[in-house]
Short mmCIF file of C-alpha atoms in Angstrom, two decimals:
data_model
loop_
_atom_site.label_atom_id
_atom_site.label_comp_id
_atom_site.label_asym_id
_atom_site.label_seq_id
_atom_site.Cartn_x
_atom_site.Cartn_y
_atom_site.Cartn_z
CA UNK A 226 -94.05 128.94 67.60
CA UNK A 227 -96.61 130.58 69.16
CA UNK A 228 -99.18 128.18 68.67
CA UNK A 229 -96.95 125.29 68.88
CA UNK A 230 -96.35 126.19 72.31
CA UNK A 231 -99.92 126.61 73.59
CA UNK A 232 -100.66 123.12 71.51
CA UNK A 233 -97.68 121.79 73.95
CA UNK A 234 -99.57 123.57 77.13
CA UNK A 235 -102.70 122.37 76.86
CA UNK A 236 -101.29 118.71 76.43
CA UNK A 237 -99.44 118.96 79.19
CA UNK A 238 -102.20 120.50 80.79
CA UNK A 239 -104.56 117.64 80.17
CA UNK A 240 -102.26 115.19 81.05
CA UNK A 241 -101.56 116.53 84.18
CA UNK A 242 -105.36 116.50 84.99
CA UNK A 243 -105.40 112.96 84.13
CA UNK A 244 -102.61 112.05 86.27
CA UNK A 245 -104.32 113.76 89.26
CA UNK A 246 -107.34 112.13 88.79
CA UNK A 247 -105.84 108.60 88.55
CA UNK A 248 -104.23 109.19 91.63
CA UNK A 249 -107.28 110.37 93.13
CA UNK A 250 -109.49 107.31 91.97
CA UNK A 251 -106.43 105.56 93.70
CA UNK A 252 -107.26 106.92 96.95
CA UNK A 253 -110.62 106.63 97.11
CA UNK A 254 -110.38 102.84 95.99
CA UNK A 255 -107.61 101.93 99.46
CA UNK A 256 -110.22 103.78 101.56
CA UNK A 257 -113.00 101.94 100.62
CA UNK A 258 -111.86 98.48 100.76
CA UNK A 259 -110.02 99.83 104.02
CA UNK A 260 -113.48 100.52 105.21
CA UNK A 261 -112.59 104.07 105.76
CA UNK A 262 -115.19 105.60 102.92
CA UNK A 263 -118.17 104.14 102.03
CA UNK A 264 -119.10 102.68 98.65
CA UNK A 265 -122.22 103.72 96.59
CA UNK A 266 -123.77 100.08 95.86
CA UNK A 267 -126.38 98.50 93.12
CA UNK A 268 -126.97 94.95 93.82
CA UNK A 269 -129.08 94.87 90.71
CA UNK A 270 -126.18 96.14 88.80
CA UNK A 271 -123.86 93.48 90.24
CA UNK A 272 -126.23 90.83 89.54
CA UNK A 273 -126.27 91.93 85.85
CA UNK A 274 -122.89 91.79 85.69
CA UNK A 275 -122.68 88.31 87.34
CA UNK A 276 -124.69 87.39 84.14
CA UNK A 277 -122.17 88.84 81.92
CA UNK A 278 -119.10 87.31 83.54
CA UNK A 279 -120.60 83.82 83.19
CA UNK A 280 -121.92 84.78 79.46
CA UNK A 281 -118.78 85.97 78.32
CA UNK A 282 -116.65 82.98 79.65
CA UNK A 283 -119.30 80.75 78.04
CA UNK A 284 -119.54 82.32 74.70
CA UNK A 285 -115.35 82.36 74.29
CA UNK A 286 -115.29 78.75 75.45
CA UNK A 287 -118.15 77.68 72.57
CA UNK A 288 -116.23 79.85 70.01
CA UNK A 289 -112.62 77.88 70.81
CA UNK A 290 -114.30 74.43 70.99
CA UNK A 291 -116.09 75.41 67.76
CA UNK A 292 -113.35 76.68 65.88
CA UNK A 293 -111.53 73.52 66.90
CA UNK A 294 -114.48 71.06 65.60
CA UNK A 295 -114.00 73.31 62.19
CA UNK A 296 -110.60 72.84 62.14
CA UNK A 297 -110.68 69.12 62.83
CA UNK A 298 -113.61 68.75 59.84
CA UNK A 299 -111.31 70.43 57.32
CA UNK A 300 -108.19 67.75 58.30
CA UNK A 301 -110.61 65.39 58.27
CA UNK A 302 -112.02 66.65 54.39
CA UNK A 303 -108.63 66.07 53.75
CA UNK A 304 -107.54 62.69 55.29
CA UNK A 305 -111.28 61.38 53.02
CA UNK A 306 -110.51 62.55 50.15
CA UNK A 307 -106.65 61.80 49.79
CA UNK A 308 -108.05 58.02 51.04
CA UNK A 309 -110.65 57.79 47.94
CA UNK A 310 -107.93 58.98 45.47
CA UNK A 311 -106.12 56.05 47.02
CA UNK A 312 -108.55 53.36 46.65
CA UNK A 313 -110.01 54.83 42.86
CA UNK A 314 -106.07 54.27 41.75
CA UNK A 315 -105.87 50.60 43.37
CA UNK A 316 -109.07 49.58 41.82
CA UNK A 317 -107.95 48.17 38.85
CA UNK A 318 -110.15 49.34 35.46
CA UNK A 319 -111.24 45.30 34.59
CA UNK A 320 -113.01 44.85 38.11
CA UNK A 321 -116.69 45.49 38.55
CA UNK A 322 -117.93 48.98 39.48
CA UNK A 323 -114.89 51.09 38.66
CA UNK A 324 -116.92 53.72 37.60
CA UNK A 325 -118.79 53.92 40.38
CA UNK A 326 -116.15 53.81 42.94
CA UNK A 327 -114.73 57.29 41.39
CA UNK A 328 -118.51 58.56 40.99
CA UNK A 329 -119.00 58.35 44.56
CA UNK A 330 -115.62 59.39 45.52
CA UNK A 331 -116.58 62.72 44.21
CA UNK A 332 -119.88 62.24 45.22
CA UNK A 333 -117.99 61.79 48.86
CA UNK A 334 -115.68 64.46 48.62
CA UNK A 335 -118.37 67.62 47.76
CA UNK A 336 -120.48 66.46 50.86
CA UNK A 337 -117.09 66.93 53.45
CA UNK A 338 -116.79 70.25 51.19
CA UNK A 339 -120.49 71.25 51.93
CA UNK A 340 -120.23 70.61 55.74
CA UNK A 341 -116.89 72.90 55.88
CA UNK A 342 -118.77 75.71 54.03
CA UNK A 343 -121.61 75.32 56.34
CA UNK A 344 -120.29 75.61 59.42
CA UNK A 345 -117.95 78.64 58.40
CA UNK A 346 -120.97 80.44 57.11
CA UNK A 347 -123.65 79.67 58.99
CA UNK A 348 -122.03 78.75 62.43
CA UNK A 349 -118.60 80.19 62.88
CA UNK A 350 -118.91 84.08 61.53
CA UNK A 351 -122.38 84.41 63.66
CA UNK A 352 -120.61 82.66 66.55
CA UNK A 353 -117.99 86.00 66.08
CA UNK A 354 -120.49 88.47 65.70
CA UNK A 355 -122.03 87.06 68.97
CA UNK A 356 -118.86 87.26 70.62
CA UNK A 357 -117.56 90.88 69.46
CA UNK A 358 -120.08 92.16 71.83
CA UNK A 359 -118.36 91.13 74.77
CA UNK A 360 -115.59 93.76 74.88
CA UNK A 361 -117.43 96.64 73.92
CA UNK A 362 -119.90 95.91 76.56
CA UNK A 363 -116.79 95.44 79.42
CA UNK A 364 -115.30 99.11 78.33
CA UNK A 365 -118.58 100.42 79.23
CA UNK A 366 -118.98 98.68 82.43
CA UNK A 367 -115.31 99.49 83.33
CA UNK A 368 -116.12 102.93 82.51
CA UNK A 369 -119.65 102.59 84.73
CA UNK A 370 -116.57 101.69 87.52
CA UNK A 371 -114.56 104.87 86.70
CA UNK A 372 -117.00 107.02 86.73
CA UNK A 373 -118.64 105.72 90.26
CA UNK A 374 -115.42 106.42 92.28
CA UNK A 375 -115.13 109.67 91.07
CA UNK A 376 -118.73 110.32 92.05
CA UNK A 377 -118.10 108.85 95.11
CA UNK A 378 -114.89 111.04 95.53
CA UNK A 379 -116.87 114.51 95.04
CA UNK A 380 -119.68 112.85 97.49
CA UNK A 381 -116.75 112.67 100.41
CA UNK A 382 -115.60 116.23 99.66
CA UNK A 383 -118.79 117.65 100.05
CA UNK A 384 -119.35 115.86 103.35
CA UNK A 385 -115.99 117.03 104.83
CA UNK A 386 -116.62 120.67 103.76
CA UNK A 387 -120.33 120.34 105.07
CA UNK A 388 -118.96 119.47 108.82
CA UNK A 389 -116.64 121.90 108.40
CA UNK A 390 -117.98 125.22 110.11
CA UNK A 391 -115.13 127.38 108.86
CA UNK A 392 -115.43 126.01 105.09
CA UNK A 393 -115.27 128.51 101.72
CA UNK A 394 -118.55 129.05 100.51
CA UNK A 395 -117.39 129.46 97.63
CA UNK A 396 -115.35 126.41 96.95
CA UNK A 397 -118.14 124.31 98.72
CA UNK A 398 -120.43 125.57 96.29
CA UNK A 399 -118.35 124.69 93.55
CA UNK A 400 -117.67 120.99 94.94
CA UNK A 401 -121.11 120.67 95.40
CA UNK A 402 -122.07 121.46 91.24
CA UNK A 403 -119.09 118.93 90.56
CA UNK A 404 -120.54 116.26 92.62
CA UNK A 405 -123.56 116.71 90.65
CA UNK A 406 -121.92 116.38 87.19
CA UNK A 407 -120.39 113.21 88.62
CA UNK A 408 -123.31 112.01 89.63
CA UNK A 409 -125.25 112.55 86.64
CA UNK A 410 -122.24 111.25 84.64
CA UNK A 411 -122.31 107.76 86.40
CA UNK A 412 -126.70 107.89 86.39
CA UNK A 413 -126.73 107.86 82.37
CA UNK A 414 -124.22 105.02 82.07
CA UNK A 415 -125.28 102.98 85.09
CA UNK A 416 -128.91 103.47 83.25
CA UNK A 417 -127.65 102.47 80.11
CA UNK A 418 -126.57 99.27 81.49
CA UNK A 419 -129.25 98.16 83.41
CA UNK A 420 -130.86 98.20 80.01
CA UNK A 421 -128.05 96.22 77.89
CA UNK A 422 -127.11 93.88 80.25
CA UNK A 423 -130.22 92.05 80.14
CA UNK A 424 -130.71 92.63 77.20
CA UNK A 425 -127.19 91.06 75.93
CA UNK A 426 -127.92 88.44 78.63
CA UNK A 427 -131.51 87.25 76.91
CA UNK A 428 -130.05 87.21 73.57
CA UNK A 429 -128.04 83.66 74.78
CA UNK A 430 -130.99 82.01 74.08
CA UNK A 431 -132.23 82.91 70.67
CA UNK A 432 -128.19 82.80 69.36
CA UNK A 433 -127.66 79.45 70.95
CA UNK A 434 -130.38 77.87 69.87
CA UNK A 435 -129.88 79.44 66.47
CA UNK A 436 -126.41 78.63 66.10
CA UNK A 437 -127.35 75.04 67.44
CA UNK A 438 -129.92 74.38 64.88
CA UNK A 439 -127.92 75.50 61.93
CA UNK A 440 -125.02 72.87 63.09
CA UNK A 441 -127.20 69.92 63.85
CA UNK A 442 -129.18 70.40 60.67
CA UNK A 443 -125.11 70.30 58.45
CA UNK A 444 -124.62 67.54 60.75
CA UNK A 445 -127.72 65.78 59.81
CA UNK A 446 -127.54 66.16 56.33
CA UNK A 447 -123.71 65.52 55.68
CA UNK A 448 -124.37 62.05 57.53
CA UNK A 449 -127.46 61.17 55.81
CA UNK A 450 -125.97 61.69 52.57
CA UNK A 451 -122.54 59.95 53.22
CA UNK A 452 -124.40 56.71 54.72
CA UNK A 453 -125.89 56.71 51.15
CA UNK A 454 -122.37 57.10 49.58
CA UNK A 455 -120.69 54.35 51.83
CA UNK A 456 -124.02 52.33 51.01
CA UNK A 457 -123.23 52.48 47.51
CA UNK A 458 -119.66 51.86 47.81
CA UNK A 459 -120.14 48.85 49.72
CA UNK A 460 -122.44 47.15 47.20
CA UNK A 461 -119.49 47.96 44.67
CA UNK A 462 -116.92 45.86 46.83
CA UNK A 463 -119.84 43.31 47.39
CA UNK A 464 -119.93 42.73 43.60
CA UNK A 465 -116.27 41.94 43.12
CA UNK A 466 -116.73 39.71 45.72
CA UNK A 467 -118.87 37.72 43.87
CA UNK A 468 -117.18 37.60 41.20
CA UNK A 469 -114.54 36.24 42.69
CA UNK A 470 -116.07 33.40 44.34
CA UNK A 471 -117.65 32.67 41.14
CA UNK A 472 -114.39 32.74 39.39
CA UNK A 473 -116.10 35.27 36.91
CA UNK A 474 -113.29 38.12 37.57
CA UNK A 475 -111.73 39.09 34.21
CA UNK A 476 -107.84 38.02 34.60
CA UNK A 477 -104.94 38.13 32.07
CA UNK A 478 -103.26 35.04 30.99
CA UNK A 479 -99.65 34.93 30.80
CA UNK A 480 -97.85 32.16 28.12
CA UNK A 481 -95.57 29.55 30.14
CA UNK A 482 -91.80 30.20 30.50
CA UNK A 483 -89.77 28.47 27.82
CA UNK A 484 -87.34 26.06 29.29
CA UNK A 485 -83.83 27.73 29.78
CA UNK A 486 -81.30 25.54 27.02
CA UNK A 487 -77.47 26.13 26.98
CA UNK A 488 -76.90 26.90 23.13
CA UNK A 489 -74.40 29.66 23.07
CA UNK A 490 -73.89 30.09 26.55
CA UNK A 491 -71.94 33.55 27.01
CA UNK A 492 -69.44 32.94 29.42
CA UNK A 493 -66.93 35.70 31.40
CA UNK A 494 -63.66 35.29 31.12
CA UNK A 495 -62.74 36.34 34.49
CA UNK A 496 -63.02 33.17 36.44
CA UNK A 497 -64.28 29.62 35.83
CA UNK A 498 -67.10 30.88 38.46
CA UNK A 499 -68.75 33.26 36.82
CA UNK A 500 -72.30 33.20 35.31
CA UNK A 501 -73.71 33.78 32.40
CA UNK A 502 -73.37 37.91 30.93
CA UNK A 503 -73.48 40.35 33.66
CA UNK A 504 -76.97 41.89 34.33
CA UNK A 505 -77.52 45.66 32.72
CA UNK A 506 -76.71 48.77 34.72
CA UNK A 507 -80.12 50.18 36.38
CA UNK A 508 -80.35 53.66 34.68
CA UNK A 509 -82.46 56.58 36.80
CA UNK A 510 -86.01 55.69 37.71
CA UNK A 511 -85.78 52.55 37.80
CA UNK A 512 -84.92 49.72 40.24
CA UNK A 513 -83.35 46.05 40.33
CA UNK A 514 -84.24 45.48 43.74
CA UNK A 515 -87.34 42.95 44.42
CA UNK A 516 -90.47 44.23 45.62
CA UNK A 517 -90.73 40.20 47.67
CA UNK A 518 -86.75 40.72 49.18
CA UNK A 519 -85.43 38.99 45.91
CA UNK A 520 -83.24 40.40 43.22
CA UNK A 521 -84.38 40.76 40.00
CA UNK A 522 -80.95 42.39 38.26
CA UNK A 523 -78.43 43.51 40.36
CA UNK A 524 -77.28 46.94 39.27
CA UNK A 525 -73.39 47.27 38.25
CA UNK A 526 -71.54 49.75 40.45
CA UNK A 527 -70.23 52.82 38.67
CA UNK A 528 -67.24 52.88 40.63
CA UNK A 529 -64.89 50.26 41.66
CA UNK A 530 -63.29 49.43 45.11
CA UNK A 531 -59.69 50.83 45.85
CA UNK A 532 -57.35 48.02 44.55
CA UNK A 533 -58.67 47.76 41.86
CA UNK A 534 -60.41 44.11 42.93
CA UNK A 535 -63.36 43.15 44.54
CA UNK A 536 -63.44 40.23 47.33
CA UNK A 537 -63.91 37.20 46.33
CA UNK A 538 -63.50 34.59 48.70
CA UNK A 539 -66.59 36.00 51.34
CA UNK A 540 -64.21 37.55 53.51
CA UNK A 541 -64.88 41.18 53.91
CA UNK A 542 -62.16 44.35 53.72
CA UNK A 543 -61.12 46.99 56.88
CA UNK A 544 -62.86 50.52 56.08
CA UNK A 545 -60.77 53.53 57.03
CA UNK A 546 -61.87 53.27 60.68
CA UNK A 547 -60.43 49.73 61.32
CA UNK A 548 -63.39 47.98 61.49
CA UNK A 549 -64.77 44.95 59.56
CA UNK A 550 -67.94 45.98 57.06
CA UNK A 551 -69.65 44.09 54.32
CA UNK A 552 -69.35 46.44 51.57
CA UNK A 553 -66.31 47.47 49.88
CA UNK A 554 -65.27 51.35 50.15
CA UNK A 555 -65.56 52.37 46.57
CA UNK A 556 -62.11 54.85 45.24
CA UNK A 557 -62.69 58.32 45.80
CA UNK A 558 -64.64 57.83 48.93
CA UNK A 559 -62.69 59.33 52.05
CA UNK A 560 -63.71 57.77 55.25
CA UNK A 561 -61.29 60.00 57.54
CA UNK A 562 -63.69 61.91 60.02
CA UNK A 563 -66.77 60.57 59.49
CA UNK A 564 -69.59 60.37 62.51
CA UNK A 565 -69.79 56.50 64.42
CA UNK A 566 -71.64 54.65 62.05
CA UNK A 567 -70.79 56.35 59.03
CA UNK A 568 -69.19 54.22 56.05
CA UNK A 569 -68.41 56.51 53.92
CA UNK A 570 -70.60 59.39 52.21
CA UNK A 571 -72.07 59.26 48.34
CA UNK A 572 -73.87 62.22 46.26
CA UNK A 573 -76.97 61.85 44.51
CA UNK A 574 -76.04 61.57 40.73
CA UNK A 575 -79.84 60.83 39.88
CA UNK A 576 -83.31 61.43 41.46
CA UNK A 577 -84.95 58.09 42.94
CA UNK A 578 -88.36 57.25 43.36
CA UNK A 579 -88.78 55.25 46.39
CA UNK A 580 -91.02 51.60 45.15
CA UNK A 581 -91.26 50.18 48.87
CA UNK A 582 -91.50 51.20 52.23
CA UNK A 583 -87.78 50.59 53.27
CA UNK A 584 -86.17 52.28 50.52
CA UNK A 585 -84.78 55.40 50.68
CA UNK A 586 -86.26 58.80 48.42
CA UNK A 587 -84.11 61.34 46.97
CA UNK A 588 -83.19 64.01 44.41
CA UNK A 589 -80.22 64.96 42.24
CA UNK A 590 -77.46 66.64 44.59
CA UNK A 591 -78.39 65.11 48.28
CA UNK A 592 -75.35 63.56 50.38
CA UNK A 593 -75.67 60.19 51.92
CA UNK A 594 -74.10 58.71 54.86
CA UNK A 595 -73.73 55.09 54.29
CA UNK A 596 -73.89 52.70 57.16
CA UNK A 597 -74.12 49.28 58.13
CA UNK A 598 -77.38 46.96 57.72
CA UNK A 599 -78.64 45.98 61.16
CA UNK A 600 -78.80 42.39 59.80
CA UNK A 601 -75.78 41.34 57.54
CA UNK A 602 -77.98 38.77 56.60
CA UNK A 603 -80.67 41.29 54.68
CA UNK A 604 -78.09 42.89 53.00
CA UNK A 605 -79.00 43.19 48.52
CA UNK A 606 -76.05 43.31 46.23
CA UNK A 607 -76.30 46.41 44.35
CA UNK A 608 -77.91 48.32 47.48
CA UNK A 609 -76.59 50.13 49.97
CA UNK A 610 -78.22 51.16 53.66
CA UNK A 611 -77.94 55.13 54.31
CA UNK A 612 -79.16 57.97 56.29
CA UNK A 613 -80.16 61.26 54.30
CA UNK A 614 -77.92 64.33 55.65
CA UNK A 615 -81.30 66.80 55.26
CA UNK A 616 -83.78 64.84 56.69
CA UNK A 617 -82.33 61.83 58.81
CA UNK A 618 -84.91 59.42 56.96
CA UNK A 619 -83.35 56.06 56.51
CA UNK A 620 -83.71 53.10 53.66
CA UNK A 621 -82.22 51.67 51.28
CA UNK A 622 -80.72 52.82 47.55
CA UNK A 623 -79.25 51.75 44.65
CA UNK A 624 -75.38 52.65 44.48
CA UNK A 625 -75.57 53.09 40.83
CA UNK A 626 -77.35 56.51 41.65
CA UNK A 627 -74.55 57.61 43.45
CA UNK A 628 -71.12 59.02 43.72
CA UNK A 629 -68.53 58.42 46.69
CA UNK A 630 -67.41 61.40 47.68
#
């Protein structure tokens, strides 16, 4: 307890000293810029630290913008090599210079890799190391700072007691040895940096042209080396133009469709209408729709509409909400509450791959809002136009992977 107590004075002891001499920094800082107490100056110190100002703002300003350039060199490593995969899987195996397309996709793809490495290395983590020297540097001159007002401080004391006839010797003695450790205090550090600021300042130079040299030279290389690539690549594409023009291009031949007869015609026996035997039901990962806007096979619904009938004479049925739609709500489907817009709602019942821009992508389990097509006109049997729940993506799907719910 006993030493836990004197641990507990002497902290409060010290922080009470600090307090005081904050507040006394304080002072003398109003009465100099009041004018009331001179300043001890350096122009060559302020100078120096001019140069450091501007340094530091330039060297954090190179290190963003270079970081940035990195950043936009890795998206675009990315961006090239997700367009070679691209063109290496569209380049069909019979035309001329497969091969080489994928050798020089690679070849493509390690010089992006190379640059990125480079610039990380050699560039970015000296461009650091140059720039963790800033804030070290500005504790010391902030220090330099503290340690001048307090100089200055003990300075003022000693003049007031030395005009003061009826002063303690004693205590003027002693303010006069603490002016002196002030003032040697502020000498060593205010030495110190009138050596490293220059220094620190000079060293611009030799890191900038450096760090310059390194980047140029990537630069230089990675561009030389790609035009060589691209070179290549475009004598590929040359060649299969060529052939083409010389009609040399290897191409399957397909035999001619047999002319359609009518020997055992299957006919439906639900109206004199009806065409030949309904089309098969599209089964998961696969689609009926036409890649051109045709129909190939129209899927059969899994569900049918509440009645028990479809239409039939091109006139089309109320939904739940009273208005006119061109699709028929399916049984089980409950179109009470549903957003404007909104059909009715179907569940996922198998994952589908999307095969064309418009259609719509989704796995076992999502919900569906059905809605209209903006063009009654586009509308494909067998499809329906929705709006994922999750996402908000819109396209069209085959109702046969679905469920009304």
């Amino acid at each position: 307890n006993y030493l836990a107590g004197n641990m507990a004075d002497t902290k409060g002891g010290n922080l009470s000293r600090l307090v005081l001499k904050q507040a006394g920094r304080a002072k003398e800082k109003i009465l100099q810029n009041l004018g009331k107490a001179d300043k001890t100056t350096d122009e060559i110190f302020e100078e120096h630290l001019q140069n450091f100002n501007t340094q530091q703002v330039n060297a954090t300003r190179l290190h963003k913008d270079i970081n940035n350039y990195l950043r936009c060199i890795r998206a675009m490593q990315t961006a090239s090599k997700n367009l070679m995969e691209t063109l290496s899987d569209i380049y069909e195996k019979e035309w001329v210079g497969q091969d080489m397309l994928y050798v020089q996709a690679q070849n493509n793809e390690m010089l992006w890799a190379d640059l990125a490495h480079k610039l990380s290395d050699q560039v970015v983590i000296p461009l650091n190391t140059y720039q963790a020297q800033f804030p070290e540097m500005r504790k010391k001159i902030d220090k330099r700072g503290r340690k001048l007002i307090d100089f200055d401080a003990e300075r003022h004391s000693v003049q007031q007691m030395q005009n003061n006839p009826n002063r303690n010797e004693a205590k003027f003695i002693k303010a006069k040895e603490q002016m002196e450790n002030a003032k040697r205090t502020y000498e060593v550090l205010n030495s110190e940096l009138h050596d490293e600021l220059p220094a620190l300042h000079d060293s611009r130079i030799l890191f900038l042209v450096t760090n310059m040299q390194t980047l140029f030279a990537a630069e230089e290389v990675f561009h030389s080396e790609t035009a060589k690539v691209y070179s290549e690549l475009e004598g590929v594409v040359d060649k299969l133009a060529k052939e083409v023009q010389k009609g040399t291009l290897p191409r399957k031949t397909f035999p001619k469709p047999l002319p359609i007869t009518n020997v055992n015609p299957v006919i439906s026996n639900s109206s004199p209408n009806s065409t030949l035997a309904s089309p098969p039901k599209a089964t998961n990962g696969s689609s009926s729709r036409s890649k051109y806007g045709g129909h190939s096979q129209s899927p059969t619904k899994d569900y049918e509409p509440i009645g028990g009938h479809s239409e039939t004479n091109g006139t089309s049925r109320l939904n739940g909400n009273g208005r006119s739609d061109l699709y028929d709500i399916p049984s089980g489907a409950t179109t009470d509450n549903l957003p404007p817009g909104v059909l009715y709602k179907v569940k996922a019942t198998y994952k589908y791959q999307a095969e064309d821009m418009d259609e719509l992508q989704f796995e076992v389990g999502e919900i569906i809002d059905v809605i209209e097509y903006e063009d009654p006109e586009e509308q494909e049997e067998g499809w329906l136009m929705g709006v994922k729940d999750t996402t908000g993506q819109k396209g069209l799907f085959p109702a046969n992977f679905t469920k009304p719910i």
